[in-house]
């Protein structure tokens, strides 16, 4: 009986330890299982304000900074607690120094989170995030939006789980650089010409008119003959 009690107590303690190990972690550190790989998010997220190369929940501050610094805003639409490809992408790309150095020079980063557990994202941005998702018609996660310094759309795209699996920091940076360097085709101005009906009638008359003589129903320049 004593042995049973000790064994039972040991099992309970082990179970409790295993449970607390995850529960004691901050929400953003809780691992998500993706293809038998444990992936944790280590992004340092700003709740208010924005800085070049740093992720921020503050979309409006990101737009403002992009305008002030003449850079682009790079918006990530993610779901931190239920989107495995989002977790993998953050781990393989956005947590890498290579991406951070690239973003410092060219991007203001906005992080829009749509978790099932609403406590994982700032409550004050919840309605705004939903409105932005609707405005930009974002239907897939992870989704991306690149805006110019004036907040105008440069490109919107998303990645599938297969595409995320094959990505690394270098290949994603190359993709973004290509989108940033694309220029909108210049529209050649159309030259408008005013049709001169009066001149056209004169030309038509002078072309078809008889020089001399006159016939019924036929224009003539010979006024005397027409009499």
PDB file of C-alpha atoms in Angstrom:
ATOM      1  CA  UNK A   1       0.000   0.000   0.000  1.00  0.00           C
ATOM      2  CA  UNK A   2       2.854   2.327   0.892  1.00  0.00           C
ATOM      3  CA  UNK A   3       4.596   1.568  -2.409  1.00  0.00           C
ATOM      4  CA  UNK A   4       1.376   2.331  -4.318  1.00  0.00           C
ATOM      5  CA  UNK A   5       1.030   5.702  -2.609  1.00  0.00           C
ATOM      6  CA  UNK A   6       4.619   6.674  -3.421  1.00  0.00           C
ATOM      7  CA  UNK A   7       4.235   5.610  -7.041  1.00  0.00           C
ATOM      8  CA  UNK A   8       0.950   7.497  -7.374  1.00  0.00           C
ATOM      9  CA  UNK A   9       2.489  10.623  -5.835  1.00  0.00           C
ATOM     10  CA  UNK A  10       5.446  10.456  -8.225  1.00  0.00           C
ATOM     11  CA  UNK A  11       3.125  10.241 -11.225  1.00  0.00           C
ATOM     12  CA  UNK A  12       1.116  13.231  -9.996  1.00  0.00           C
ATOM     13  CA  UNK A  13       4.262  15.302  -9.428  1.00  0.00           C
ATOM     14  CA  UNK A  14       5.644  14.486 -12.865  1.00  0.00           C
ATOM     15  CA  UNK A  15       2.361  15.395 -14.499  1.00  0.00           C
ATOM     16  CA  UNK A  16       2.239  18.655 -12.564  1.00  0.00           C
ATOM     17  CA  UNK A  17       5.795  19.568 -13.530  1.00  0.00           C
ATOM     18  CA  UNK A  18       5.103  18.902 -17.169  1.00  0.00           C
ATOM     19  CA  UNK A  19       1.972  21.014 -17.048  1.00  0.00           C
ATOM     20  CA  UNK A  20       3.525  23.979 -15.250  1.00  0.00           C
ATOM     21  CA  UNK A  21       6.522  24.084 -17.554  1.00  0.00           C
ATOM     22  CA  UNK A  22       4.291  25.246 -20.405  1.00  0.00           C
ATOM     23  CA  UNK A  23       1.788  27.263 -18.392  1.00  0.00           C
ATOM     24  CA  UNK A  24       4.514  29.359 -16.752  1.00  0.00           C
ATOM     25  CA  UNK A  25       5.735  30.541 -20.143  1.00  0.00           C
ATOM     26  CA  UNK A  26       4.486  33.841 -21.584  1.00  0.00           C
ATOM     27  CA  UNK A  27       1.870  33.270 -24.338  1.00  0.00           C
ATOM     28  CA  UNK A  28       4.268  34.178 -27.130  1.00  0.00           C
ATOM     29  CA  UNK A  29       6.801  31.595 -25.849  1.00  0.00           C
ATOM     30  CA  UNK A  30       4.438  28.631 -25.731  1.00  0.00           C
ATOM     31  CA  UNK A  31       5.616  26.170 -28.403  1.00  0.00           C
ATOM     32  CA  UNK A  32       3.329  25.166 -31.242  1.00  0.00           C
ATOM     33  CA  UNK A  33       3.792  21.727 -32.764  1.00  0.00           C
ATOM     34  CA  UNK A  34       4.403  21.915 -36.501  1.00  0.00           C
ATOM     35  CA  UNK A  35       5.349  18.751 -38.383  1.00  0.00           C
ATOM     36  CA  UNK A  36       6.889  17.298 -35.198  1.00  0.00           C
ATOM     37  CA  UNK A  37       9.035  20.407 -34.742  1.00  0.00           C
ATOM     38  CA  UNK A  38       8.601  22.701 -31.735  1.00  0.00           C
ATOM     39  CA  UNK A  39       8.644  26.318 -32.869  1.00  0.00           C
ATOM     40  CA  UNK A  40       8.684  29.280 -30.473  1.00  0.00           C
ATOM     41  CA  UNK A  41       8.211  32.953 -31.266  1.00  0.00           C
ATOM     42  CA  UNK A  42      10.911  35.277 -29.957  1.00  0.00           C
ATOM     43  CA  UNK A  43       9.864  38.481 -31.679  1.00  0.00           C
ATOM     44  CA  UNK A  44      10.299  41.651 -29.659  1.00  0.00           C
ATOM     45  CA  UNK A  45       6.995  43.409 -30.346  1.00  0.00           C
ATOM     46  CA  UNK A  46       6.302  47.079 -29.717  1.00  0.00           C
ATOM     47  CA  UNK A  47       2.794  47.753 -28.435  1.00  0.00           C
ATOM     48  CA  UNK A  48       2.901  51.490 -29.121  1.00  0.00           C
ATOM     49  CA  UNK A  49       5.016  53.526 -31.512  1.00  0.00           C
ATOM     50  CA  UNK A  50       7.252  52.248 -34.273  1.00  0.00           C
ATOM     51  CA  UNK A  51      10.945  51.914 -35.106  1.00  0.00           C
ATOM     52  CA  UNK A  52      12.682  50.997 -38.326  1.00  0.00           C
ATOM     53  CA  UNK A  53      13.288  47.268 -38.480  1.00  0.00           C
ATOM     54  CA  UNK A  54      11.183  46.459 -35.390  1.00  0.00           C
ATOM     55  CA  UNK A  55       7.794  44.786 -35.342  1.00  0.00           C
ATOM     56  CA  UNK A  56       4.972  46.837 -33.854  1.00  0.00           C
ATOM     57  CA  UNK A  57       1.276  46.267 -33.160  1.00  0.00           C
ATOM     58  CA  UNK A  58       0.790  49.991 -33.806  1.00  0.00           C
ATOM     59  CA  UNK A  59      -0.232  50.134 -37.476  1.00  0.00           C
ATOM     60  CA  UNK A  60      -0.892  53.887 -37.485  1.00  0.00           C
ATOM     61  CA  UNK A  61       2.489  54.668 -35.938  1.00  0.00           C
ATOM     62  CA  UNK A  62       4.129  52.454 -38.563  1.00  0.00           C
ATOM     63  CA  UNK A  63       2.471  54.390 -41.392  1.00  0.00           C
ATOM     64  CA  UNK A  64       3.514  57.690 -39.845  1.00  0.00           C
ATOM     65  CA  UNK A  65       7.146  56.607 -39.470  1.00  0.00           C
ATOM     66  CA  UNK A  66       7.249  55.275 -43.033  1.00  0.00           C
ATOM     67  CA  UNK A  67       6.134  58.670 -44.317  1.00  0.00           C
ATOM     68  CA  UNK A  68       8.674  60.513 -42.165  1.00  0.00           C
ATOM     69  CA  UNK A  69      11.559  58.271 -43.239  1.00  0.00           C
ATOM     70  CA  UNK A  70      10.485  57.821 -46.867  1.00  0.00           C
ATOM     71  CA  UNK A  71      10.349  54.034 -46.504  1.00  0.00           C
ATOM     72  CA  UNK A  72       7.798  51.260 -46.996  1.00  0.00           C
ATOM     73  CA  UNK A  73       5.474  49.711 -44.437  1.00  0.00           C
ATOM     74  CA  UNK A  74       5.567  45.911 -44.361  1.00  0.00           C
ATOM     75  CA  UNK A  75       2.419  44.505 -42.751  1.00  0.00           C
ATOM     76  CA  UNK A  76       2.185  40.915 -41.501  1.00  0.00           C
ATOM     77  CA  UNK A  77      -1.271  39.382 -40.995  1.00  0.00           C
ATOM     78  CA  UNK A  78      -0.785  36.411 -38.685  1.00  0.00           C
ATOM     79  CA  UNK A  79      -2.535  34.184 -36.158  1.00  0.00           C
ATOM     80  CA  UNK A  80      -0.093  33.504 -33.358  1.00  0.00           C
ATOM     81  CA  UNK A  81      -1.836  30.583 -31.674  1.00  0.00           C
ATOM     82  CA  UNK A  82      -3.469  28.607 -34.479  1.00  0.00           C
ATOM     83  CA  UNK A  83      -1.491  29.162 -37.710  1.00  0.00           C
ATOM     84  CA  UNK A  84       1.442  26.707 -37.956  1.00  0.00           C
ATOM     85  CA  UNK A  85       2.914  28.256 -41.150  1.00  0.00           C
ATOM     86  CA  UNK A  86       2.965  31.634 -39.394  1.00  0.00           C
ATOM     87  CA  UNK A  87       5.046  30.203 -36.556  1.00  0.00           C
ATOM     88  CA  UNK A  88       7.438  28.518 -38.961  1.00  0.00           C
ATOM     89  CA  UNK A  89       7.830  31.703 -40.999  1.00  0.00           C
ATOM     90  CA  UNK A  90       8.667  33.756 -37.923  1.00  0.00           C
ATOM     91  CA  UNK A  91      11.184  31.160 -36.785  1.00  0.00           C
ATOM     92  CA  UNK A  92      12.849  30.726 -40.189  1.00  0.00           C
ATOM     93  CA  UNK A  93      12.801  34.333 -41.400  1.00  0.00           C
ATOM     94  CA  UNK A  94      11.709  37.111 -39.077  1.00  0.00           C
ATOM     95  CA  UNK A  95      13.803  36.053 -36.081  1.00  0.00           C
ATOM     96  CA  UNK A  96      16.993  35.924 -38.158  1.00  0.00           C
ATOM     97  CA  UNK A  97      19.604  38.692 -37.950  1.00  0.00           C
ATOM     98  CA  UNK A  98      19.729  38.746 -41.737  1.00  0.00           C
ATOM     99  CA  UNK A  99      16.099  39.878 -41.908  1.00  0.00           C
ATOM    100  CA  UNK A 100      16.523  42.388 -39.076  1.00  0.00           C
ATOM    101  CA  UNK A 101      19.464  44.080 -40.791  1.00  0.00           C
ATOM    102  CA  UNK A 102      17.562  44.233 -44.070  1.00  0.00           C
ATOM    103  CA  UNK A 103      14.439  45.676 -42.450  1.00  0.00           C
ATOM    104  CA  UNK A 104      16.376  48.351 -40.542  1.00  0.00           C
ATOM    105  CA  UNK A 105      17.322  49.990 -43.802  1.00  0.00           C
ATOM    106  CA  UNK A 106      14.113  49.667 -45.790  1.00  0.00           C
ATOM    107  CA  UNK A 107      11.009  48.772 -43.783  1.00  0.00           C
ATOM    108  CA  UNK A 108       8.711  49.731 -40.961  1.00  0.00           C
ATOM    109  CA  UNK A 109       7.174  46.482 -39.703  1.00  0.00           C
ATOM    110  CA  UNK A 110       3.528  46.244 -38.612  1.00  0.00           C
ATOM    111  CA  UNK A 111       2.308  43.088 -36.847  1.00  0.00           C
ATOM    112  CA  UNK A 112      -1.432  42.377 -37.032  1.00  0.00           C
ATOM    113  CA  UNK A 113      -2.364  39.342 -34.957  1.00  0.00           C
ATOM    114  CA  UNK A 114      -5.661  37.413 -35.108  1.00  0.00           C
ATOM    115  CA  UNK A 115      -5.348  34.772 -32.370  1.00  0.00           C
ATOM    116  CA  UNK A 116      -8.173  32.546 -31.168  1.00  0.00           C
ATOM    117  CA  UNK A 117      -7.154  33.485 -27.640  1.00  0.00           C
ATOM    118  CA  UNK A 118      -7.816  37.215 -27.807  1.00  0.00           C
ATOM    119  CA  UNK A 119      -5.689  37.862 -24.727  1.00  0.00           C
ATOM    120  CA  UNK A 120      -2.568  37.205 -26.814  1.00  0.00           C
ATOM    121  CA  UNK A 121      -2.910  40.522 -28.683  1.00  0.00           C
ATOM    122  CA  UNK A 122      -3.545  44.056 -27.368  1.00  0.00           C
ATOM    123  CA  UNK A 123      -7.295  44.515 -26.918  1.00  0.00           C
ATOM    124  CA  UNK A 124      -7.203  48.113 -28.146  1.00  0.00           C
ATOM    125  CA  UNK A 125      -6.140  46.975 -31.618  1.00  0.00           C
ATOM    126  CA  UNK A 126      -8.631  44.115 -31.985  1.00  0.00           C
ATOM    127  CA  UNK A 127     -11.392  45.955 -33.845  1.00  0.00           C
ATOM    128  CA  UNK A 128      -8.900  47.918 -35.899  1.00  0.00           C
ATOM    129  CA  UNK A 129      -7.174  44.720 -37.021  1.00  0.00           C
ATOM    130  CA  UNK A 130     -10.474  43.231 -38.157  1.00  0.00           C
ATOM    131  CA  UNK A 131     -11.266  46.416 -40.065  1.00  0.00           C
ATOM    132  CA  UNK A 132      -7.874  46.363 -41.804  1.00  0.00           C
ATOM    133  CA  UNK A 133      -8.275  42.690 -42.709  1.00  0.00           C
ATOM    134  CA  UNK A 134     -11.604  43.556 -44.310  1.00  0.00           C
ATOM    135  CA  UNK A 135     -10.339  46.723 -46.011  1.00  0.00           C
ATOM    136  CA  UNK A 136      -7.404  44.948 -47.617  1.00  0.00           C
ATOM    137  CA  UNK A 137      -9.433  41.768 -48.243  1.00  0.00           C
ATOM    138  CA  UNK A 138      -6.940  39.478 -46.512  1.00  0.00           C
ATOM    139  CA  UNK A 139      -8.268  35.921 -46.412  1.00  0.00           C
ATOM    140  CA  UNK A 140      -5.148  33.793 -45.869  1.00  0.00           C
ATOM    141  CA  UNK A 141      -2.468  33.627 -43.182  1.00  0.00           C
ATOM    142  CA  UNK A 142       0.330  34.400 -43.249  1.00  0.00           C
ATOM    143  CA  UNK A 143      -0.656  37.388 -45.357  1.00  0.00           C
ATOM    144  CA  UNK A 144       1.473  40.362 -46.319  1.00  0.00           C
ATOM    145  CA  UNK A 145       0.875  43.919 -47.410  1.00  0.00           C
ATOM    146  CA  UNK A 146       3.520  46.318 -48.680  1.00  0.00           C
ATOM    147  CA  UNK A 147       2.591  50.001 -48.629  1.00  0.00           C
ATOM    148  CA  UNK A 148       4.513  52.985 -49.963  1.00  0.00           C
ATOM    149  CA  UNK A 149       5.334  56.033 -47.844  1.00  0.00           C
ATOM    150  CA  UNK A 150       1.854  57.431 -48.498  1.00  0.00           C
ATOM    151  CA  UNK A 151       0.059  54.261 -47.423  1.00  0.00           C
ATOM    152  CA  UNK A 152      -0.754  53.216 -50.979  1.00  0.00           C
ATOM    153  CA  UNK A 153      -0.643  49.506 -51.791  1.00  0.00           C
ATOM    154  CA  UNK A 154       2.469  48.291 -53.577  1.00  0.00           C
ATOM    155  CA  UNK A 155       1.742  44.577 -53.255  1.00  0.00           C
ATOM    156  CA  UNK A 156      -0.458  42.145 -51.335  1.00  0.00           C
ATOM    157  CA  UNK A 157       0.360  38.433 -51.173  1.00  0.00           C
ATOM    158  CA  UNK A 158       0.228  35.360 -48.955  1.00  0.00           C
ATOM    159  CA  UNK A 159       2.236  32.157 -48.553  1.00  0.00           C
ATOM    160  CA  UNK A 160       1.011  28.580 -48.449  1.00  0.00           C
ATOM    161  CA  UNK A 161       2.352  26.029 -45.980  1.00  0.00           C
ATOM    162  CA  UNK A 162       4.412  24.445 -48.757  1.00  0.00           C
ATOM    163  CA  UNK A 163       5.944  27.787 -49.729  1.00  0.00           C
ATOM    164  CA  UNK A 164       6.806  28.562 -46.113  1.00  0.00           C
ATOM    165  CA  UNK A 165       8.475  25.175 -45.737  1.00  0.00           C
ATOM    166  CA  UNK A 166      10.902  25.955 -48.567  1.00  0.00           C
ATOM    167  CA  UNK A 167      11.716  29.487 -47.387  1.00  0.00           C
ATOM    168  CA  UNK A 168      14.711  30.875 -45.580  1.00  0.00           C
ATOM    169  CA  UNK A 169      15.680  34.430 -44.665  1.00  0.00           C
ATOM    170  CA  UNK A 170      17.738  34.990 -47.819  1.00  0.00           C
ATOM    171  CA  UNK A 171      15.056  33.792 -50.237  1.00  0.00           C
ATOM    172  CA  UNK A 172      12.308  35.795 -48.544  1.00  0.00           C
ATOM    173  CA  UNK A 173      14.429  38.958 -48.506  1.00  0.00           C
ATOM    174  CA  UNK A 174      15.091  38.482 -52.203  1.00  0.00           C
ATOM    175  CA  UNK A 175      11.347  38.191 -52.821  1.00  0.00           C
ATOM    176  CA  UNK A 176      10.579  41.364 -50.875  1.00  0.00           C
ATOM    177  CA  UNK A 177      13.420  43.286 -52.528  1.00  0.00           C
ATOM    178  CA  UNK A 178      12.019  42.352 -55.911  1.00  0.00           C
ATOM    179  CA  UNK A 179       8.606  43.691 -54.942  1.00  0.00           C
ATOM    180  CA  UNK A 180      10.064  46.921 -53.558  1.00  0.00           C
ATOM    181  CA  UNK A 181      12.063  47.598 -56.714  1.00  0.00           C
ATOM    182  CA  UNK A 182       9.159  47.079 -59.094  1.00  0.00           C
ATOM    183  CA  UNK A 183       8.005  50.310 -60.638  1.00  0.00           C
ATOM    184  CA  UNK A 184       4.547  50.966 -61.940  1.00  0.00           C
ATOM    185  CA  UNK A 185       4.508  51.201 -65.740  1.00  0.00           C
ATOM    186  CA  UNK A 186       4.305  54.745 -66.967  1.00  0.00           C
ATOM    187  CA  UNK A 187       1.122  55.543 -68.826  1.00  0.00           C
ATOM    188  CA  UNK A 188       1.835  57.383 -72.039  1.00  0.00           C
ATOM    189  CA  UNK A 189      -0.322  60.495 -72.262  1.00  0.00           C
ATOM    190  CA  UNK A 190      -2.920  60.381 -74.999  1.00  0.00           C
ATOM    191  CA  UNK A 191      -2.878  63.288 -77.419  1.00  0.00           C
ATOM    192  CA  UNK A 192      -6.388  64.549 -77.899  1.00  0.00           C
ATOM    193  CA  UNK A 193      -7.311  66.111 -81.208  1.00  0.00           C
ATOM    194  CA  UNK A 194     -10.375  68.275 -81.705  1.00  0.00           C
ATOM    195  CA  UNK A 195     -12.327  67.365 -84.814  1.00  0.00           C
ATOM    196  CA  UNK A 196     -12.996  70.490 -86.850  1.00  0.00           C
ATOM    197  CA  UNK A 197     -16.385  69.841 -88.441  1.00  0.00           C
ATOM    198  CA  UNK A 198     -16.318  73.143 -90.341  1.00  0.00           C
ATOM    199  CA  UNK A 199     -12.939  72.429 -91.879  1.00  0.00           C
ATOM    200  CA  UNK A 200     -13.966  68.850 -92.638  1.00  0.00           C
ATOM    201  CA  UNK A 201     -17.055  70.061 -94.526  1.00  0.00           C
ATOM    202  CA  UNK A 202     -15.024  72.550 -96.546  1.00  0.00           C
ATOM    203  CA  UNK A 203     -12.517  69.830 -97.460  1.00  0.00           C
ATOM    204  CA  UNK A 204     -15.324  67.460 -98.407  1.00  0.00           C
ATOM    205  CA  UNK A 205     -17.066  70.039-100.535  1.00  0.00           C
ATOM    206  CA  UNK A 206     -13.923  71.165-102.260  1.00  0.00           C
ATOM    207  CA  UNK A 207     -12.966  67.563-103.021  1.00  0.00           C
ATOM    208  CA  UNK A 208     -16.298  66.525-104.538  1.00  0.00           C
ATOM    209  CA  UNK A 209     -17.296  69.803-106.172  1.00  0.00           C
ATOM    210  CA  UNK A 210     -17.104  70.418-109.905  1.00  0.00           C
ATOM    211  CA  UNK A 211     -14.617  73.069-110.899  1.00  0.00           C
ATOM    212  CA  UNK A 212     -16.682  74.248-113.858  1.00  0.00           C
ATOM    213  CA  UNK A 213     -20.212  73.710-115.007  1.00  0.00           C
ATOM    214  CA  UNK A 214     -23.116  72.463-112.960  1.00  0.00           C
ATOM    215  CA  UNK A 215     -25.281  69.329-112.595  1.00  0.00           C
ATOM    216  CA  UNK A 216     -28.363  68.673-110.470  1.00  0.00           C
ATOM    217  CA  UNK A 217     -27.432  67.300-107.030  1.00  0.00           C
ATOM    218  CA  UNK A 218     -23.699  67.877-107.512  1.00  0.00           C
ATOM    219  CA  UNK A 219     -21.665  70.560-105.749  1.00  0.00           C
ATOM    220  CA  UNK A 220     -19.979  73.064-108.024  1.00  0.00           C
ATOM    221  CA  UNK A 221     -17.567  75.910-107.600  1.00  0.00           C
ATOM    222  CA  UNK A 222     -18.899  77.519-110.774  1.00  0.00           C
ATOM    223  CA  UNK A 223     -21.437  79.949-109.320  1.00  0.00           C
ATOM    224  CA  UNK A 224     -22.418  81.328-112.723  1.00  0.00           C
ATOM    225  CA  UNK A 225     -23.145  77.859-114.085  1.00  0.00           C
ATOM    226  CA  UNK A 226     -25.220  77.058-111.027  1.00  0.00           C
ATOM    227  CA  UNK A 227     -27.483  80.023-111.757  1.00  0.00           C
TER     228      UNK A 227
END
